[in-house]
XYZ file of C-alpha atoms in Angstrom:
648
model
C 0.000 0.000 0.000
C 2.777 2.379 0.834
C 4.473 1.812 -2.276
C 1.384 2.977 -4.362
C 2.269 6.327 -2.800
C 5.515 6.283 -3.919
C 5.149 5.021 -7.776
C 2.548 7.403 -7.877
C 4.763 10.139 -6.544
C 7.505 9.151 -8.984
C 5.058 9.018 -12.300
C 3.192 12.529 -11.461
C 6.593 14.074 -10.443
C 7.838 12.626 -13.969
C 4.887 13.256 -16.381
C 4.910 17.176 -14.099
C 9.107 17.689 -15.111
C 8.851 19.130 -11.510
C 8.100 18.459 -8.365
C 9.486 16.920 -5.048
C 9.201 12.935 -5.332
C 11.479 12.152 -2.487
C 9.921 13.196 0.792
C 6.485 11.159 -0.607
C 9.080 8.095 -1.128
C 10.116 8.697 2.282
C 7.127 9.282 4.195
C 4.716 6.727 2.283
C 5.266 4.080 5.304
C 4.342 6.797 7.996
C 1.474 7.999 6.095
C -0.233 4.556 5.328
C 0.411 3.462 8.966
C -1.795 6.733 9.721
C -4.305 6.294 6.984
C -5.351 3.063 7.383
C -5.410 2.796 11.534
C -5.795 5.758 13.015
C -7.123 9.109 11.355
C -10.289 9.648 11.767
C -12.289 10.213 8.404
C -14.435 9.629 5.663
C -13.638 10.392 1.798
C -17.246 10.362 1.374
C -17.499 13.513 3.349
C -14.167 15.022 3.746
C -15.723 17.830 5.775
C -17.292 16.044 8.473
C -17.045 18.351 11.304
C -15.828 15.966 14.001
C -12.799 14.020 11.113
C -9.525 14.607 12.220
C -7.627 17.573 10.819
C -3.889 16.241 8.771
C -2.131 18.508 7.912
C 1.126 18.009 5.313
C 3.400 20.692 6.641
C 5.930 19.868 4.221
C 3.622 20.817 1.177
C 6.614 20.137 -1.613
C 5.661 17.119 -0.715
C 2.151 17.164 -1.908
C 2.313 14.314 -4.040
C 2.169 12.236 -0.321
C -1.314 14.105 0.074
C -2.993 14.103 -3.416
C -2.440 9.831 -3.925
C -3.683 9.276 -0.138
C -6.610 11.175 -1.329
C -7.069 9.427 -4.844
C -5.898 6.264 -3.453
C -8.449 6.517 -0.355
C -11.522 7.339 -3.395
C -11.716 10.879 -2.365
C -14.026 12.399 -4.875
C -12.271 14.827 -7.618
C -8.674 13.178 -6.992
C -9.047 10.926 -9.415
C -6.641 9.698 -11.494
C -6.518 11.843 -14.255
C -5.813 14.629 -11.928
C -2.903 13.456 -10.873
C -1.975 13.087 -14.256
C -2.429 16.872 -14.576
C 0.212 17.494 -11.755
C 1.152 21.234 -11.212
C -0.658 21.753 -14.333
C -2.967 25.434 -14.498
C -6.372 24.935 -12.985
C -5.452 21.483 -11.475
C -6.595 20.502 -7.683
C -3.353 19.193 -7.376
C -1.307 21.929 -7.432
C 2.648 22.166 -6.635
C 1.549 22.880 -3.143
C -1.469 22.154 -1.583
C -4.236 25.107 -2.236
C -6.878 25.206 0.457
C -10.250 25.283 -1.419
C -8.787 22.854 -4.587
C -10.272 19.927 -2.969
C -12.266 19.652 -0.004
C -9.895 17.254 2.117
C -7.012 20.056 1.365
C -7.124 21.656 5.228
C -5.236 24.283 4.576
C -1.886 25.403 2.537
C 0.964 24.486 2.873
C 4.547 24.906 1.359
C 6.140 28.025 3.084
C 8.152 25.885 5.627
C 6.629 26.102 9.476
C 2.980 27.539 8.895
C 1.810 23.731 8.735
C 2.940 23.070 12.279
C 1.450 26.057 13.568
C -1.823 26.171 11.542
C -2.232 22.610 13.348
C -1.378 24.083 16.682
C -4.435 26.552 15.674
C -6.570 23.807 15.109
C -5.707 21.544 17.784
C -6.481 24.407 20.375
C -9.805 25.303 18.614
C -10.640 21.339 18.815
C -10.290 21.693 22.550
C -11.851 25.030 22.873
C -15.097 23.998 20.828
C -14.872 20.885 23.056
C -14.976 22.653 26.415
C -18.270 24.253 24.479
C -19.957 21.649 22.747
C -19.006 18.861 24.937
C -17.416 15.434 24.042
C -20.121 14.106 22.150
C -19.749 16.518 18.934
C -15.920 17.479 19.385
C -13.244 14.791 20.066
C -10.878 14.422 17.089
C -7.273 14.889 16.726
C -4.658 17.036 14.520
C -2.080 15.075 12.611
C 0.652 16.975 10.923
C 3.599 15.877 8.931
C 6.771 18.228 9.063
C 10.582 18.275 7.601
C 13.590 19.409 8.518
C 12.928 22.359 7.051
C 10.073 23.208 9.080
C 11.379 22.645 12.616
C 14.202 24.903 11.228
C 11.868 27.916 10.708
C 11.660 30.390 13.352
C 8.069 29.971 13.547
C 7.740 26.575 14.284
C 9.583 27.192 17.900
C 6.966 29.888 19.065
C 4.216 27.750 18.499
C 5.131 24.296 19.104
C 6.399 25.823 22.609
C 2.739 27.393 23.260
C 1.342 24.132 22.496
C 3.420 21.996 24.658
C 2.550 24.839 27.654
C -1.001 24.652 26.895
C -0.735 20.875 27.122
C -2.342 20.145 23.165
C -2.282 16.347 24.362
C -4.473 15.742 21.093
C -1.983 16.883 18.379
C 1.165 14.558 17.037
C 3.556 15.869 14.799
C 5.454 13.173 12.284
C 9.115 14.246 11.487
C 10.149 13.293 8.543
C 13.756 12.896 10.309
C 15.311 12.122 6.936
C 18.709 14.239 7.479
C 18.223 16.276 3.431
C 17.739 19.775 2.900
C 18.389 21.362 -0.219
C 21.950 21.954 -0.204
C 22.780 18.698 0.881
C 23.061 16.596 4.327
C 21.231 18.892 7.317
C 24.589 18.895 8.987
C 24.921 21.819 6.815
C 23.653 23.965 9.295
C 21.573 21.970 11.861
C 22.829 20.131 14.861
C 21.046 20.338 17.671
C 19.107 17.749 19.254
C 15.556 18.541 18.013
C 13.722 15.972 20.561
C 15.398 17.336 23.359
C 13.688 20.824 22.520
C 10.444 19.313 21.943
C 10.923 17.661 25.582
C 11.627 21.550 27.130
C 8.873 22.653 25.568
C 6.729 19.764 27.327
C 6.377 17.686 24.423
C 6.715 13.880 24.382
C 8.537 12.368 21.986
C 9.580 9.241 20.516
C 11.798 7.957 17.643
C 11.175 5.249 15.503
C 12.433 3.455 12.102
C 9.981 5.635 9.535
C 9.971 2.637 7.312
C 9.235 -0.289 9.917
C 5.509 -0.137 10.132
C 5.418 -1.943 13.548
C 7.226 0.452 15.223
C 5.478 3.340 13.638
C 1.893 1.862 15.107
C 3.558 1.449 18.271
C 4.224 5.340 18.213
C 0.836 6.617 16.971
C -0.691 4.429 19.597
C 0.820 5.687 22.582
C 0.686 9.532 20.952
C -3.157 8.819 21.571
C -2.985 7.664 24.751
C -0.005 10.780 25.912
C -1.475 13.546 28.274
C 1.226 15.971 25.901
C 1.415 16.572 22.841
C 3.459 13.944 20.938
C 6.326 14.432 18.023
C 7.475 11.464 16.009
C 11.060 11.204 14.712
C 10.185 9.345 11.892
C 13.901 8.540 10.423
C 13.736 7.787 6.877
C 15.317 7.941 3.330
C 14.223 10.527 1.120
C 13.486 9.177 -2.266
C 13.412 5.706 -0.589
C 14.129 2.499 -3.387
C 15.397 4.675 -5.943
C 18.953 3.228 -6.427
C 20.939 5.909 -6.817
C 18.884 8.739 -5.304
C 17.637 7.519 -2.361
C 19.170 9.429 0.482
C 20.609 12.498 -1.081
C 19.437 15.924 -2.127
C 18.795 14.627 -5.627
C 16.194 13.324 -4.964
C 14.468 16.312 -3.057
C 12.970 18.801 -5.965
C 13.212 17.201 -9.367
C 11.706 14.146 -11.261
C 14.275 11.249 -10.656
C 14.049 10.343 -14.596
C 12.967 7.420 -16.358
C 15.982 4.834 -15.861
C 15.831 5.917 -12.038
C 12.298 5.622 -11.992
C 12.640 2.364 -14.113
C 14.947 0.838 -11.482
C 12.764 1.939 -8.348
C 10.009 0.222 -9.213
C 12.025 -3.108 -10.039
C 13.255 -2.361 -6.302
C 9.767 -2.370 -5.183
C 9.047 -5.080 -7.410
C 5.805 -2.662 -9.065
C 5.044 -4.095 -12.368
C 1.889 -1.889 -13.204
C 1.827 0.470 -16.309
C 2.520 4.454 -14.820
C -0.683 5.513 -12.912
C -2.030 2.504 -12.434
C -2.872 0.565 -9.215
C -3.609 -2.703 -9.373
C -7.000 -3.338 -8.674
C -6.510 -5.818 -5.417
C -4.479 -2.830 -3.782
C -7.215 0.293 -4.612
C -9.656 -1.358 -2.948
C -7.757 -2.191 -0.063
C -7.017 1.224 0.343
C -10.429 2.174 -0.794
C -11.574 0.252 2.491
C -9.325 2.510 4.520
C -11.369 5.407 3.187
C -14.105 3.795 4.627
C -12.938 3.114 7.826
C -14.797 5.675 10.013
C -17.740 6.286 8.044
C -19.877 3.897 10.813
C -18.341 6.773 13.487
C -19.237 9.422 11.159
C -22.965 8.289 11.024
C -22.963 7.295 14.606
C -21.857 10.930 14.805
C -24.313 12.446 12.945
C -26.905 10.883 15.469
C -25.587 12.320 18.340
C -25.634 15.839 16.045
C -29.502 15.020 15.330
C -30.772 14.753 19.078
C -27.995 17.373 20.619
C -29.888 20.458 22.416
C -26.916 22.848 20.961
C -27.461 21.374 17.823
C -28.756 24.779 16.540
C -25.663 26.769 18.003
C -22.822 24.228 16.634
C -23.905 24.165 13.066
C -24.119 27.696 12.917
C -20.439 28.341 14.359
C -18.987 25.525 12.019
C -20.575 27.180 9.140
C -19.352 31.101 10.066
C -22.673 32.312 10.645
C -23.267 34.727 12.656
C -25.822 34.503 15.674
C -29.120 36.648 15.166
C -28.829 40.137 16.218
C -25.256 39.796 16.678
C -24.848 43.744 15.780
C -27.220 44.996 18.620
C -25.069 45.792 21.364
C -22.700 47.470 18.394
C -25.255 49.735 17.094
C -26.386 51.203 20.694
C -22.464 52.092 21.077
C -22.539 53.909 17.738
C -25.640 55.519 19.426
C -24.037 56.260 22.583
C -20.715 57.726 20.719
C -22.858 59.943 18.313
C -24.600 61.323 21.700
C -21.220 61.967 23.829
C -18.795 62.600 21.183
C -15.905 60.672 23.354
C -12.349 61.672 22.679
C -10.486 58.766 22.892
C -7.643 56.346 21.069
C -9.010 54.501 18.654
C -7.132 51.538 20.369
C -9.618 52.187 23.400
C -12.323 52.497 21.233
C -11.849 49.185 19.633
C -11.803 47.653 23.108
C -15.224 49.384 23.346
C -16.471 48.051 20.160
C -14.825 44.314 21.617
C -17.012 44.927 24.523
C -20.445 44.808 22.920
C -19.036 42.255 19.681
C -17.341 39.779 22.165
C -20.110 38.835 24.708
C -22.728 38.917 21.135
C -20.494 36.365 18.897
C -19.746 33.147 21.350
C -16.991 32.193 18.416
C -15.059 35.321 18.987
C -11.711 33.917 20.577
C -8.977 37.168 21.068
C -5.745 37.429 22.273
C -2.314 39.626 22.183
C 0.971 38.740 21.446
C 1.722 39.875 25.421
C 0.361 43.418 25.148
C -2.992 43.191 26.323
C -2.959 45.884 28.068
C -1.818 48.446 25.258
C -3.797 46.356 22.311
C -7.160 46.231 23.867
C -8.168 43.427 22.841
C -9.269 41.963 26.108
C -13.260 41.572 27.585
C -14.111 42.521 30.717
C -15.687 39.005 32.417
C -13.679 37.270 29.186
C -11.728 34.756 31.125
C -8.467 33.261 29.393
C -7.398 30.077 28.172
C -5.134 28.108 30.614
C -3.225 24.709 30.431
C -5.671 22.105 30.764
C -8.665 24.903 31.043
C -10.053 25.592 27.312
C -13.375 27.214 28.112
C -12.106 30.740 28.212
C -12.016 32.783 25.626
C -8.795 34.924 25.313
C -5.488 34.123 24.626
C -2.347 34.940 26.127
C 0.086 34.130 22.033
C 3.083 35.649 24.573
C 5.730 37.509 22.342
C 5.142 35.311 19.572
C 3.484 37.599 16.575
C 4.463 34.860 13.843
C 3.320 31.852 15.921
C 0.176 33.683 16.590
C -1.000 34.588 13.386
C -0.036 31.151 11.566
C -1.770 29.221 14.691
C -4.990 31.675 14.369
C -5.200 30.692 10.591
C -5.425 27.003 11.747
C -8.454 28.166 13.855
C -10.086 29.905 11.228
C -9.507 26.189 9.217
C -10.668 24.664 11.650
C -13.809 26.065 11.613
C -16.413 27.759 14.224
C -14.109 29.922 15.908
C -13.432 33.909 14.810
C -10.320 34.987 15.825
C -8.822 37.983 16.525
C -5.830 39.097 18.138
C -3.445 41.946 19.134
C 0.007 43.290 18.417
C 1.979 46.994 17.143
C 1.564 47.786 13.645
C 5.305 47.792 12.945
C 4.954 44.144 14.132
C 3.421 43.157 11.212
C 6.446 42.520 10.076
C 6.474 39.900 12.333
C 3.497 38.207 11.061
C 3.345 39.226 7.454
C 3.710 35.373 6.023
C 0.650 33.960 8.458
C -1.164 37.012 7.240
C -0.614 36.698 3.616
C -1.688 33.247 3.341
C -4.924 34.058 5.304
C -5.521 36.070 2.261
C -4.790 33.458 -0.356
C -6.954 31.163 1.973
C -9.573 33.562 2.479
C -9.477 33.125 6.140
C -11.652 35.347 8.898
C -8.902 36.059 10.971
C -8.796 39.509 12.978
C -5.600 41.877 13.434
C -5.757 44.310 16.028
C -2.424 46.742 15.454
C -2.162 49.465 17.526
C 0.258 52.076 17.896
C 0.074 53.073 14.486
C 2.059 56.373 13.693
C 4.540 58.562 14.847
C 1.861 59.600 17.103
C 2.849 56.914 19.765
C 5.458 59.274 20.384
C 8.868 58.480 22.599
C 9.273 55.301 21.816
C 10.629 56.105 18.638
C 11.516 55.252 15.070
C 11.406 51.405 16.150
C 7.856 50.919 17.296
C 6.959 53.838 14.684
C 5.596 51.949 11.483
C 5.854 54.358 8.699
C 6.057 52.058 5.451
C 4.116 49.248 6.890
C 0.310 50.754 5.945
C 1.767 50.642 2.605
C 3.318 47.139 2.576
C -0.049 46.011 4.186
C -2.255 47.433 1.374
C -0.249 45.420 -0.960
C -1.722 42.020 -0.357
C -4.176 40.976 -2.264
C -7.946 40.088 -0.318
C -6.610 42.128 2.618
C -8.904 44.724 4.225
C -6.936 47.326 6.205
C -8.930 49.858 8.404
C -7.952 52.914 10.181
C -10.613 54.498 11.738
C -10.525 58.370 12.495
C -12.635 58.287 15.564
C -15.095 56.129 18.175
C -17.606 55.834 15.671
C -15.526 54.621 12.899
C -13.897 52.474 14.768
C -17.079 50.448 15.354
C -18.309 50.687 11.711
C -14.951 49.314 11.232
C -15.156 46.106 13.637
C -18.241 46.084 12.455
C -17.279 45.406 8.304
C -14.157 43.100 9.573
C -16.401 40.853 11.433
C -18.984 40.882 8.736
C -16.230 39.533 6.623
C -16.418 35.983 6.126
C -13.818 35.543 2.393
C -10.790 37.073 3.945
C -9.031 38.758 7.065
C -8.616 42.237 8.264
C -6.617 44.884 10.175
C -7.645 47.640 11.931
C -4.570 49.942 12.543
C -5.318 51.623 15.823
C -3.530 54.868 17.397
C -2.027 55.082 21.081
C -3.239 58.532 21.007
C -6.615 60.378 21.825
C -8.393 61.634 19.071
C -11.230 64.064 19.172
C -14.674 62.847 18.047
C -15.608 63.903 14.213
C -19.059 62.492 13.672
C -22.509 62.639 15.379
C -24.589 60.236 13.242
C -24.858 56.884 14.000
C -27.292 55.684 11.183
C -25.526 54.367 7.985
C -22.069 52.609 8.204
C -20.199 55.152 6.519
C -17.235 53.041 6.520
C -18.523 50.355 4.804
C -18.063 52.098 1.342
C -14.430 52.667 2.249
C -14.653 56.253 2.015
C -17.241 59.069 2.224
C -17.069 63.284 2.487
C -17.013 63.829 6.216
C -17.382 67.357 5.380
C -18.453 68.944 2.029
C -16.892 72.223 1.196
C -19.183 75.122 1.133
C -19.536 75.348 -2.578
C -17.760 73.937 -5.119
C -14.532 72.466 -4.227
C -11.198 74.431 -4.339
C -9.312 71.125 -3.092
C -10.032 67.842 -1.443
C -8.499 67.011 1.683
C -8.059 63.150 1.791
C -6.935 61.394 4.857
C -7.074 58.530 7.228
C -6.968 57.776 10.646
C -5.076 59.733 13.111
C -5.123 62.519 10.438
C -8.748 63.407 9.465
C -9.146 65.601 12.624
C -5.965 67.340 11.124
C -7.919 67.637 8.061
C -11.048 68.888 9.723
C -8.808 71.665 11.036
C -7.356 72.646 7.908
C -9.875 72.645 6.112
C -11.653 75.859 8.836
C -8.419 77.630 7.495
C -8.520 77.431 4.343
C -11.845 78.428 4.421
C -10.990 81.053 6.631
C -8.552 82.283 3.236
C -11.641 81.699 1.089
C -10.104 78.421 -0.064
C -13.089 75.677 -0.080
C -11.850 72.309 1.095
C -14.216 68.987 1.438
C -12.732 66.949 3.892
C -12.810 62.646 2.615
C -12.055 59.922 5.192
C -10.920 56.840 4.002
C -10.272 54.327 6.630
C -10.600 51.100 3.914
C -8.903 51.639 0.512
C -9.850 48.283 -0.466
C -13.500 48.460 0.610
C -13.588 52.045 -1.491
C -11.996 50.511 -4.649
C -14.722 48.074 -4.773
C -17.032 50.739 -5.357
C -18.489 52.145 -8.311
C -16.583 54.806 -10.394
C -19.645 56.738 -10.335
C -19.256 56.726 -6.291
C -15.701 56.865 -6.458
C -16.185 59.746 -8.469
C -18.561 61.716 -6.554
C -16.310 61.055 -3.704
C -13.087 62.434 -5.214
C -14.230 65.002 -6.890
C -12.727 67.419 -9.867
C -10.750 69.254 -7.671
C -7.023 69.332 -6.756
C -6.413 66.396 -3.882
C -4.663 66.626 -1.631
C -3.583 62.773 0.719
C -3.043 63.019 4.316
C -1.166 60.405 6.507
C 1.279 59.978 9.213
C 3.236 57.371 7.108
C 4.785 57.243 3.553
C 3.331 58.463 0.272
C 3.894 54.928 -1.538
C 0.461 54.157 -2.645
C -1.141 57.276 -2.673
C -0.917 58.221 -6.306
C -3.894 55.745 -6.852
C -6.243 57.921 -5.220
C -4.751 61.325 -5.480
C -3.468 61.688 -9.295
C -1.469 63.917 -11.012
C -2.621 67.535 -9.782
C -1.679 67.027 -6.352
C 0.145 66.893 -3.187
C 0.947 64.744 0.434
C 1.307 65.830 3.673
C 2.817 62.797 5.718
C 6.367 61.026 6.425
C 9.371 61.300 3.935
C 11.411 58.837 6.364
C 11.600 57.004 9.167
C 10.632 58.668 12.888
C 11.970 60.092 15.302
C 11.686 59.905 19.593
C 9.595 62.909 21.702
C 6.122 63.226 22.380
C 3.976 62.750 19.918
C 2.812 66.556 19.121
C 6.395 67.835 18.646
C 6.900 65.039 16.259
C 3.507 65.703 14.184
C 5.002 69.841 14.017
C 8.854 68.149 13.933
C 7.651 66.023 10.312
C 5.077 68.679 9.238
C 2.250 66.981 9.176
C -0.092 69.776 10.454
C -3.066 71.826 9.488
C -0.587 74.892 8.599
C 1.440 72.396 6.285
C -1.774 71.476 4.431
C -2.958 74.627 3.919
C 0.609 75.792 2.400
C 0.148 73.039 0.442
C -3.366 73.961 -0.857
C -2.128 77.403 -1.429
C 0.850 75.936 -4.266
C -1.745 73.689 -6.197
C -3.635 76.312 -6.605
C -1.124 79.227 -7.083
């Protein structure tokens, strides 16, 4: 059975002319041993909300994944799509793509985000069992991982939460094969990985990866282990090919007919290329089988449950009726006292009536709770052993965080959301980006979002990162001006169900600008806060932190008979989904004028070519925040000069 996976491997990777053959040959023991006695699913319904999640962190390796899936009679894996291998429009793609086939749980391929996407969805397992209760959640999270991954900065921050939350139902399998591109690991890597994974409360074992006796041994006590449980699987990459087995040649390219030729004589496999011999599919066909009586015996429990109701609706992102109540009597309340507040604190108010509304919100902060926000007054947090809070304490792990939250979001019936700095994006920027590709709810609370958090400096002061942000594709960034756009904003990212959001939040106070709490204005992206009194001179675009310095400037110019609308736009993205005629009406004829405490890079989209920005040239600087904003010139006066030479 294991060598199906491998021939298979070999003839896709061949037919392909690329591809990554060995780590299938090497991992096609460990994988069947998994398959066929101990995950828990069904190919007839590969997303049974109670299967087990497997995930294949090494995705160059996702040849191993797409012949389980056609050998196991998965529905739209069948043969002739392996035969279209890395081929455009094909489910089986170099890597797997979450949403190319239903069994796909998420993707894979940048080294590390496997591991901790798992980690996301072993702790949402537990947390929607601490909800739900035993009966409808109790599964485990399988993942497969290199070298490469355990290598990856990423993979120690959250492999070390779960081993401190005790994850006792997640089991890595190391594919302890010793190859990395360049050649034997010892390259670069020596330590003693098992030994970490023991610090970090782990249990481990080691085991022969090809001796299937030893490798059921291993899964079996990894189900029975209070920790979470790693695998050393040792094995040789591009196992039976004769001359390629065990080296870096085998790694990312085909291995060529003659090799190919002389593997399968190894293996003694007589069958034509993609074929499997009937006998064998429908042994493996069986294994596909093997928890469909649990899957129906499942689905009874489902029927007669009393949260029935509740469970389907989390597992399918809906939200709960009347979710936005609480939310709209805030917008109410801010309209009627105008408070002047950070837009960080206002987000915590906007958390306050969301949070106790939407049981699937989970939040957290990368260990700066108490600057982010993000926490819930009578929200308790999760604790080793103690799932049934609701907030999460990531500690100073931004990466980890974000890659683990986009396993929750996988997982399904969870919304998370979580906090860090802005400039810390940096930090998470790869989790992030493939949320996007994957279309992932998943919530990013960045605060401290300017110059305007003042003495710490240049550092914490994130002046190209708006810019960077607005660069990924299916990635909504908000920065609200005030309270009340700061709830319209929470408001649009929790709406979102194809994608994840930001909201860019300032340290600072910032005066109220709006008293009408009807329409979400910020769900069009942008609107005219204020309309000039008659027909445009300028147009004073800004965001954030800046539209109260626009507000201001524009009573000056008007005060030198200069007519200035003033536009907030706290969602580029959500405005450039709008109509031109909107977009138009908007922008207006006039000269433009963009307004932000951060770099111009972008801005020529909105402003064109009779214009002029008011914001950061460079990086920051460290005093309080107000000498900086007069230190940079970004300031009413500095708009208005600038008013004054378009239209000179």
């Amino acid at each position: 059975m294991a060598d199906a996976i491998r021939v298979l491997a070999m003839d896709a990777v061949e037919k392909a002319k690329s591809g990554h053959p060995g780590m299938p040959m090497g991992m096609a023991d460990a994988a069947t041993v998994l398959f066929t006695k101990f995950l828990k699913y069904d190919a007839a319904d590969p997303r049974w909300a109670d299967r087990d999640r497997f995930v294949l962190s090494a995705g160059h390796g996702s040849m191993l994944l797409y012949s389980l899936l056609h050998l196991t009679g998965h529905a739209g894996m069948e043969m002739e799509v392996l035969q279209r291998f890395r081929q455009l429009h094909s489910p089986a793609a170099g890597h797997p793509e979450f949403g190319e086939h239903p069994a796909i749980e998420t993707t894979t391929g940048p080294l590390g985000q496997g591991v901790c996407n798992a980690v996301g969805m072993a702790l949402a397992e537990r947390m929607l069992a601490a909800r739900f209760g035993k009966s409808l959640v109790d599964h485990r999270t399988w993942a497969i991982c290199s070298d490469g991954d355990l290598q990856e900065g990423i993979s120690h921050e959250a492999l070390a939460l779960a081993g401190h939350l005790g994850l006792s139902k997640l089991t890595l399998l190391w594919d302890d094969n010793h190859i990395s591109i360049d050649g034997d690991t010892a390259l670069s890597f020596s330590e003693d990985v098992l030994k970490r994974f023991q610090a970090y409360g782990w249990a481990v074992k080691r085991v022969d990866g090809h001796d299937h006796a030893q490798l059921t041994a291993a899964m079996a006590a990894a189900t029975r282990s209070s920790k979470p449980t790693i695998i050393a699987c040792r094995t040789i990459i591009g196992f039976a090919a004769p001359k390629k087995a065990g080296t870096a040649g085998s790694h990312g390219a085909p291995l060529g007919g003659d090799e190919i030729a002389a593997a399968k004589s190894a293996l003694g496999w007589n069958a034509e290329p993609f074929t499997v011999p009937e006998g064998l599919k429908a042994r493996w066909e069986e294994a596909g089988r093997r928890s469909a009586g649990t899957r129906r015996s499942w689905l009874k429990r489902l029927a007669k449950h009393p949260m029935r109701a509740d469970f389907e609706r989390a597992m399918a992102g809906k939200l709960p009726d009347n979710w936005n109540e609480a939310l709209t009597a805030l917008r109410a309340q801010h309209a009627a006292e105008k408070p002047k507040i950070a837009t960080r604190v206002a987000s915590q108010r906007a958390l306050g009536a969301l949070v106790p509304a939407i049981p699937e919100m989970v939040g957290g902060s990368a260990d700066l709770t108490g600057s982010n926000n993000t926490d819930v007054k009578g929200i308790p947090a999760v604790r080793p052993g103690d799932f049934a809070g609701r907030y999460i304490h990531w500690g100073v792990r931004e990466h980890g965080m974000a890659s683990a939250m986009n396993g929750m979001a996988l997982h399904g019936g969870v919304i998370p959301y979580s906090g860090t700095f802005l400039v810390f994006a940096d930090y998470l920027r790869p989790a992030l980006r493939l949320a996007a590709l994957m279309h992932q709810r998943v919530i990013h609370v960045l605060t401290h979002d300017s110059i305007g958090l003042g003495e710490d400096g240049p550092t914490h002061q994130p002046v190209e990162t708006l810019a960077s942000l607005r660069a990924i594709p299916n990635l909504h960034v908000f920065r609200p001006a005030d309270a009340m756009e700061t709830a319209e904003c929470w408001d649009m990212a929790v709406r979102r169900a194809d994608g994840p959001s930001v909201l860019a939040l300032s340290r600072q106070n910032l005066p109220a600008l709006r008293d009408d709490a009807g329409e979400n204005r910020c769900a069009r992206g942008a609107y005219v806060l204020a309309e000039a009194e008659g027909a445009r001179d300028v147009t004073l675009i800004a965001t954030g932190s800046e539209v109260s310095l626009a507000i201001e400037a524009r009573a000056q110019l008007a005060e030198a008979g200069i007519k200035a609308a003033v536009v907030s736009m706290p969602c580029w993205e959500l405005f450039a989904l709008q109509d031109v005629g909107y977009q138009e009406q908007v922008l207006g004829t006039a000269p433009r004028i963009g307004i932000e405490a951060a770099l111009s890079f972008g801005w020529d989209r909105w402003l064109g070519a009779n214009s002029a920005f008011v914001g950061m040239t460079g990086f920051g600087a460290s005093a309080p925040a107000d000498q900086l904003y007069a230190h940079f010139g970004i300031t009413p006066a500095a708009v208005v000069a600038a008013a004054r030479k378009l239209l000179s």
